[in-house]
């Protein structure tokens, strides 16, 4: 029987005025953007960590160190593509993803279909295998104060 494995990912980025806001592989119009060494796409980073975790390949910071200048400002879609390649090299493909992003603004729901279209081909799965959800934090905590954005993801991977 072919092996299946599950992984979990979590990421946070600080939000500040004057930065672009990349989420799920696209740029959203927002009063505040995410700060980070790469393009700070918190949703893709959580998905990368879920995939790496499922394959027991450590995490995104281990695979792509933020001390390495080649990753400065990098489009996180490229990191996700590399993660999928690492999975294939270890004998696995992506099964499905389920992720939740927690933030107060902007509204994410109108953009979910676009994000699925962008991420599915990189993950080499159907759009139906990329479940993306969004929630606010009911004004509580750092997410609720719009000081940051958090994302959680689980991923299933299957032996090739
Ligand atoms: Mg990150």
PDB file of C-alpha atoms and ligand atoms in Angstrom:
ATOM      1  CA  UNK A   1       0.000   0.000   0.000  1.00  0.00           C
ATOM      2  CA  UNK A   2       1.263   3.476  -0.844  1.00  0.00           C
ATOM      3  CA  UNK A   3       2.138   5.570   2.127  1.00  0.00           C
ATOM      4  CA  UNK A   4       0.260   8.772   2.992  1.00  0.00           C
ATOM      5  CA  UNK A   5       1.538  11.338   5.485  1.00  0.00           C
ATOM      6  CA  UNK A   6       0.125  14.474   7.065  1.00  0.00           C
ATOM      7  CA  UNK A   7       1.914  17.724   7.972  1.00  0.00           C
ATOM      8  CA  UNK A   8       1.109  20.957   9.753  1.00  0.00           C
ATOM      9  CA  UNK A   9       2.363  24.502   9.141  1.00  0.00           C
ATOM     10  CA  UNK A  10       2.023  27.816  10.953  1.00  0.00           C
ATOM     11  CA  UNK A  11       3.402  31.262  10.104  1.00  0.00           C
ATOM     12  CA  UNK A  12       3.059  34.871  11.204  1.00  0.00           C
ATOM     13  CA  UNK A  13       4.105  38.134   9.584  1.00  0.00           C
ATOM     14  CA  UNK A  14       4.007  41.652  10.932  1.00  0.00           C
ATOM     15  CA  UNK A  15       1.717  44.137   9.167  1.00  0.00           C
ATOM     16  CA  UNK A  16       2.836  47.694   8.476  1.00  0.00           C
ATOM     17  CA  UNK A  17       1.724  50.601   6.328  1.00  0.00           C
ATOM     18  CA  UNK A  18       3.768  51.171   3.200  1.00  0.00           C
ATOM     19  CA  UNK A  19       4.349  47.494   2.360  1.00  0.00           C
ATOM     20  CA  UNK A  20       2.637  45.451  -0.368  1.00  0.00           C
ATOM     21  CA  UNK A  21       0.397  42.613   0.817  1.00  0.00           C
ATOM     22  CA  UNK A  22       0.994  39.284  -0.893  1.00  0.00           C
ATOM     23  CA  UNK A  23      -1.301  36.449   0.118  1.00  0.00           C
ATOM     24  CA  UNK A  24      -1.869  33.087  -1.523  1.00  0.00           C
ATOM     25  CA  UNK A  25       0.366  34.028  -4.439  1.00  0.00           C
ATOM     26  CA  UNK A  26      -1.399  37.247  -5.396  1.00  0.00           C
ATOM     27  CA  UNK A  27      -1.147  40.885  -4.329  1.00  0.00           C
ATOM     28  CA  UNK A  28      -4.161  42.232  -2.448  1.00  0.00           C
ATOM     29  CA  UNK A  29      -5.070  45.879  -2.017  1.00  0.00           C
ATOM     30  CA  UNK A  30      -4.689  46.630   1.679  1.00  0.00           C
ATOM     31  CA  UNK A  31      -3.993  49.516   4.058  1.00  0.00           C
ATOM     32  CA  UNK A  32      -1.132  47.518   5.580  1.00  0.00           C
ATOM     33  CA  UNK A  33       1.240  45.016   3.997  1.00  0.00           C
ATOM     34  CA  UNK A  34       3.244  42.122   5.405  1.00  0.00           C
ATOM     35  CA  UNK A  35       6.873  42.610   6.417  1.00  0.00           C
ATOM     36  CA  UNK A  36       9.432  39.876   5.808  1.00  0.00           C
ATOM     37  CA  UNK A  37      12.680  38.803   4.162  1.00  0.00           C
ATOM     38  CA  UNK A  38      10.819  37.314   1.174  1.00  0.00           C
ATOM     39  CA  UNK A  39       7.560  38.734  -0.214  1.00  0.00           C
ATOM     40  CA  UNK A  40       6.108  37.764   3.211  1.00  0.00           C
ATOM     41  CA  UNK A  41       3.276  35.620   1.828  1.00  0.00           C
ATOM     42  CA  UNK A  42       2.163  34.087   5.123  1.00  0.00           C
ATOM     43  CA  UNK A  43      -0.314  31.685   3.523  1.00  0.00           C
ATOM     44  CA  UNK A  44       2.235  30.157   1.140  1.00  0.00           C
ATOM     45  CA  UNK A  45       4.761  29.919   3.991  1.00  0.00           C
ATOM     46  CA  UNK A  46       2.314  27.963   6.166  1.00  0.00           C
ATOM     47  CA  UNK A  47       1.560  25.651   3.221  1.00  0.00           C
ATOM     48  CA  UNK A  48       5.315  25.149   2.598  1.00  0.00           C
ATOM     49  CA  UNK A  49       5.821  24.212   6.246  1.00  0.00           C
ATOM     50  CA  UNK A  50       2.893  21.782   6.182  1.00  0.00           C
ATOM     51  CA  UNK A  51       4.334  20.070   3.094  1.00  0.00           C
ATOM     52  CA  UNK A  52       7.881  19.991   4.458  1.00  0.00           C
ATOM     53  CA  UNK A  53       6.580  18.698   7.776  1.00  0.00           C
ATOM     54  CA  UNK A  54       4.613  15.924   6.058  1.00  0.00           C
ATOM     55  CA  UNK A  55       7.812  14.767   4.324  1.00  0.00           C
ATOM     56  CA  UNK A  56       9.931  15.319   7.453  1.00  0.00           C
ATOM     57  CA  UNK A  57      12.095  17.830   5.568  1.00  0.00           C
ATOM     58  CA  UNK A  58      12.325  20.343   8.447  1.00  0.00           C
ATOM     59  CA  UNK A  59      10.871  23.787   7.657  1.00  0.00           C
ATOM     60  CA  UNK A  60      10.998  26.759   5.340  1.00  0.00           C
ATOM     61  CA  UNK A  61      13.605  28.585   7.446  1.00  0.00           C
ATOM     62  CA  UNK A  62      15.879  25.535   7.291  1.00  0.00           C
ATOM     63  CA  UNK A  63      15.461  25.014   3.539  1.00  0.00           C
ATOM     64  CA  UNK A  64      15.602  28.713   2.579  1.00  0.00           C
ATOM     65  CA  UNK A  65      17.556  30.606   5.276  1.00  0.00           C
ATOM     66  CA  UNK A  66      16.590  34.296   5.646  1.00  0.00           C
ATOM     67  CA  UNK A  67      20.308  35.066   6.017  1.00  0.00           C
ATOM     68  CA  UNK A  68      20.752  34.020   2.367  1.00  0.00           C
ATOM     69  CA  UNK A  69      20.537  37.108   0.091  1.00  0.00           C
ATOM     70  CA  UNK A  70      19.163  35.018  -2.821  1.00  0.00           C
ATOM     71  CA  UNK A  71      15.835  34.798  -0.961  1.00  0.00           C
ATOM     72  CA  UNK A  72      15.531  38.538  -0.276  1.00  0.00           C
ATOM     73  CA  UNK A  73      12.201  39.772  -1.655  1.00  0.00           C
ATOM     74  CA  UNK A  74      11.677  36.427  -3.423  1.00  0.00           C
ATOM     75  CA  UNK A  75       8.249  35.522  -4.788  1.00  0.00           C
ATOM     76  CA  UNK A  76       7.049  32.838  -2.349  1.00  0.00           C
ATOM     77  CA  UNK A  77       5.513  30.924  -5.267  1.00  0.00           C
ATOM     78  CA  UNK A  78       9.109  30.044  -6.208  1.00  0.00           C
ATOM     79  CA  UNK A  79       9.721  28.686  -2.709  1.00  0.00           C
ATOM     80  CA  UNK A  80       6.541  26.614  -2.936  1.00  0.00           C
ATOM     81  CA  UNK A  81       7.669  25.236  -6.299  1.00  0.00           C
ATOM     82  CA  UNK A  82      11.004  24.228  -4.755  1.00  0.00           C
ATOM     83  CA  UNK A  83       9.204  22.587  -1.831  1.00  0.00           C
ATOM     84  CA  UNK A  84       7.122  20.496  -4.256  1.00  0.00           C
ATOM     85  CA  UNK A  85      10.357  19.491  -6.019  1.00  0.00           C
ATOM     86  CA  UNK A  86      11.895  18.468  -2.663  1.00  0.00           C
ATOM     87  CA  UNK A  87       8.831  16.307  -2.055  1.00  0.00           C
ATOM     88  CA  UNK A  88       9.146  14.603  -5.446  1.00  0.00           C
ATOM     89  CA  UNK A  89      12.856  14.020  -4.767  1.00  0.00           C
ATOM     90  CA  UNK A  90      11.850  12.168  -1.591  1.00  0.00           C
ATOM     91  CA  UNK A  91       9.226  10.141  -3.468  1.00  0.00           C
ATOM     92  CA  UNK A  92       6.041  12.044  -2.594  1.00  0.00           C
ATOM     93  CA  UNK A  93       3.416  14.173  -4.331  1.00  0.00           C
ATOM     94  CA  UNK A  94       0.874  16.554  -2.821  1.00  0.00           C
ATOM     95  CA  UNK A  95      -2.513  15.073  -1.987  1.00  0.00           C
ATOM     96  CA  UNK A  96      -4.493  18.033  -0.695  1.00  0.00           C
ATOM     97  CA  UNK A  97      -4.085  21.203   1.333  1.00  0.00           C
ATOM     98  CA  UNK A  98      -6.389  22.845   3.860  1.00  0.00           C
ATOM     99  CA  UNK A  99      -5.337  26.266   5.130  1.00  0.00           C
ATOM    100  CA  UNK A 100      -6.767  29.117   7.170  1.00  0.00           C
ATOM    101  CA  UNK A 101      -5.509  32.689   7.242  1.00  0.00           C
ATOM    102  CA  UNK A 102      -6.350  34.861  10.254  1.00  0.00           C
ATOM    103  CA  UNK A 103      -6.517  38.620   9.695  1.00  0.00           C
ATOM    104  CA  UNK A 104      -8.870  41.556  10.210  1.00  0.00           C
ATOM    105  CA  UNK A 105      -8.549  43.219   6.786  1.00  0.00           C
ATOM    106  CA  UNK A 106      -8.770  43.147   3.821  1.00  0.00           C
ATOM    107  CA  UNK A 107     -11.510  40.644   3.022  1.00  0.00           C
ATOM    108  CA  UNK A 108      -9.950  37.467   1.631  1.00  0.00           C
ATOM    109  CA  UNK A 109     -13.029  35.509   0.531  1.00  0.00           C
ATOM    110  CA  UNK A 110     -13.479  37.339  -2.822  1.00  0.00           C
ATOM    111  CA  UNK A 111      -9.919  36.302  -3.788  1.00  0.00           C
ATOM    112  CA  UNK A 112      -9.935  32.640  -2.776  1.00  0.00           C
ATOM    113  CA  UNK A 113     -10.880  31.301  -6.222  1.00  0.00           C
ATOM    114  CA  UNK A 114      -7.996  33.243  -7.775  1.00  0.00           C
ATOM    115  CA  UNK A 115      -5.564  31.948  -5.155  1.00  0.00           C
ATOM    116  CA  UNK A 116      -6.696  28.368  -5.818  1.00  0.00           C
ATOM    117  CA  UNK A 117      -6.107  28.895  -9.558  1.00  0.00           C
ATOM    118  CA  UNK A 118      -2.611  30.238  -8.879  1.00  0.00           C
ATOM    119  CA  UNK A 119      -1.535  27.650  -6.298  1.00  0.00           C
ATOM    120  CA  UNK A 120      -3.001  24.418  -7.750  1.00  0.00           C
ATOM    121  CA  UNK A 121      -0.623  24.186 -10.750  1.00  0.00           C
ATOM    122  CA  UNK A 122       2.403  24.897  -8.525  1.00  0.00           C
ATOM    123  CA  UNK A 123       1.275  22.149  -6.142  1.00  0.00           C
ATOM    124  CA  UNK A 124       0.471  19.930  -9.172  1.00  0.00           C
ATOM    125  CA  UNK A 125      -3.016  19.193  -7.861  1.00  0.00           C
ATOM    126  CA  UNK A 126      -6.573  20.118  -8.866  1.00  0.00           C
ATOM    127  CA  UNK A 127      -8.024  23.398  -7.608  1.00  0.00           C
ATOM    128  CA  UNK A 128     -10.463  21.274  -5.601  1.00  0.00           C
ATOM    129  CA  UNK A 129      -7.484  19.951  -3.615  1.00  0.00           C
ATOM    130  CA  UNK A 130      -6.537  23.448  -2.414  1.00  0.00           C
ATOM    131  CA  UNK A 131      -8.905  24.492   0.361  1.00  0.00           C
ATOM    132  CA  UNK A 132      -8.344  28.067   1.572  1.00  0.00           C
ATOM    133  CA  UNK A 133     -10.278  29.740   4.349  1.00  0.00           C
ATOM    134  CA  UNK A 134     -10.131  33.055   6.183  1.00  0.00           C
ATOM    135  CA  UNK A 135     -11.214  34.243   9.579  1.00  0.00           C
ATOM    136  CA  UNK A 136     -10.856  37.366  11.674  1.00  0.00           C
ATOM    137  CA  UNK A 137      -9.645  37.193  15.250  1.00  0.00           C
ATOM    138  CA  UNK A 138     -12.684  39.084  16.594  1.00  0.00           C
ATOM    139  CA  UNK A 139     -10.401  42.094  17.305  1.00  0.00           C
ATOM    140  CA  UNK A 140      -8.488  40.019  19.864  1.00  0.00           C
ATOM    141  CA  UNK A 141      -4.722  39.684  20.109  1.00  0.00           C
ATOM    142  CA  UNK A 142      -2.094  40.785  17.583  1.00  0.00           C
ATOM    143  CA  UNK A 143      -4.198  39.630  14.647  1.00  0.00           C
ATOM    144  CA  UNK A 144      -7.245  41.419  16.042  1.00  0.00           C
ATOM    145  CA  UNK A 145      -5.271  44.656  16.412  1.00  0.00           C
ATOM    146  CA  UNK A 146      -4.062  44.287  12.790  1.00  0.00           C
ATOM    147  CA  UNK A 147      -0.453  44.173  13.985  1.00  0.00           C
ATOM    148  CA  UNK A 148       0.060  40.902  12.177  1.00  0.00           C
ATOM    149  CA  UNK A 149      -1.363  38.159  10.018  1.00  0.00           C
ATOM    150  CA  UNK A 150      -1.242  34.438  10.840  1.00  0.00           C
ATOM    151  CA  UNK A 151      -1.813  31.348   8.731  1.00  0.00           C
ATOM    152  CA  UNK A 152      -2.306  27.673   9.539  1.00  0.00           C
ATOM    153  CA  UNK A 153      -2.161  24.793   7.077  1.00  0.00           C
ATOM    154  CA  UNK A 154      -2.383  21.048   6.961  1.00  0.00           C
ATOM    155  CA  UNK A 155      -1.183  19.029   4.012  1.00  0.00           C
ATOM    156  CA  UNK A 156      -1.577  15.428   2.968  1.00  0.00           C
ATOM    157  CA  UNK A 157       1.147  13.906   0.810  1.00  0.00           C
ATOM    158  CA  UNK A 158       1.123  10.576  -1.032  1.00  0.00           C
ATOM    159  CA  UNK A 159       3.900   8.213  -1.986  1.00  0.00           C
ATOM    160  CA  UNK A 160       4.571   8.296  -5.744  1.00  0.00           C
TER     161      UNK A 160
HETATM  162 MG1  LIG B   1       7.037  33.515   6.762  1.00  0.00          MG
END
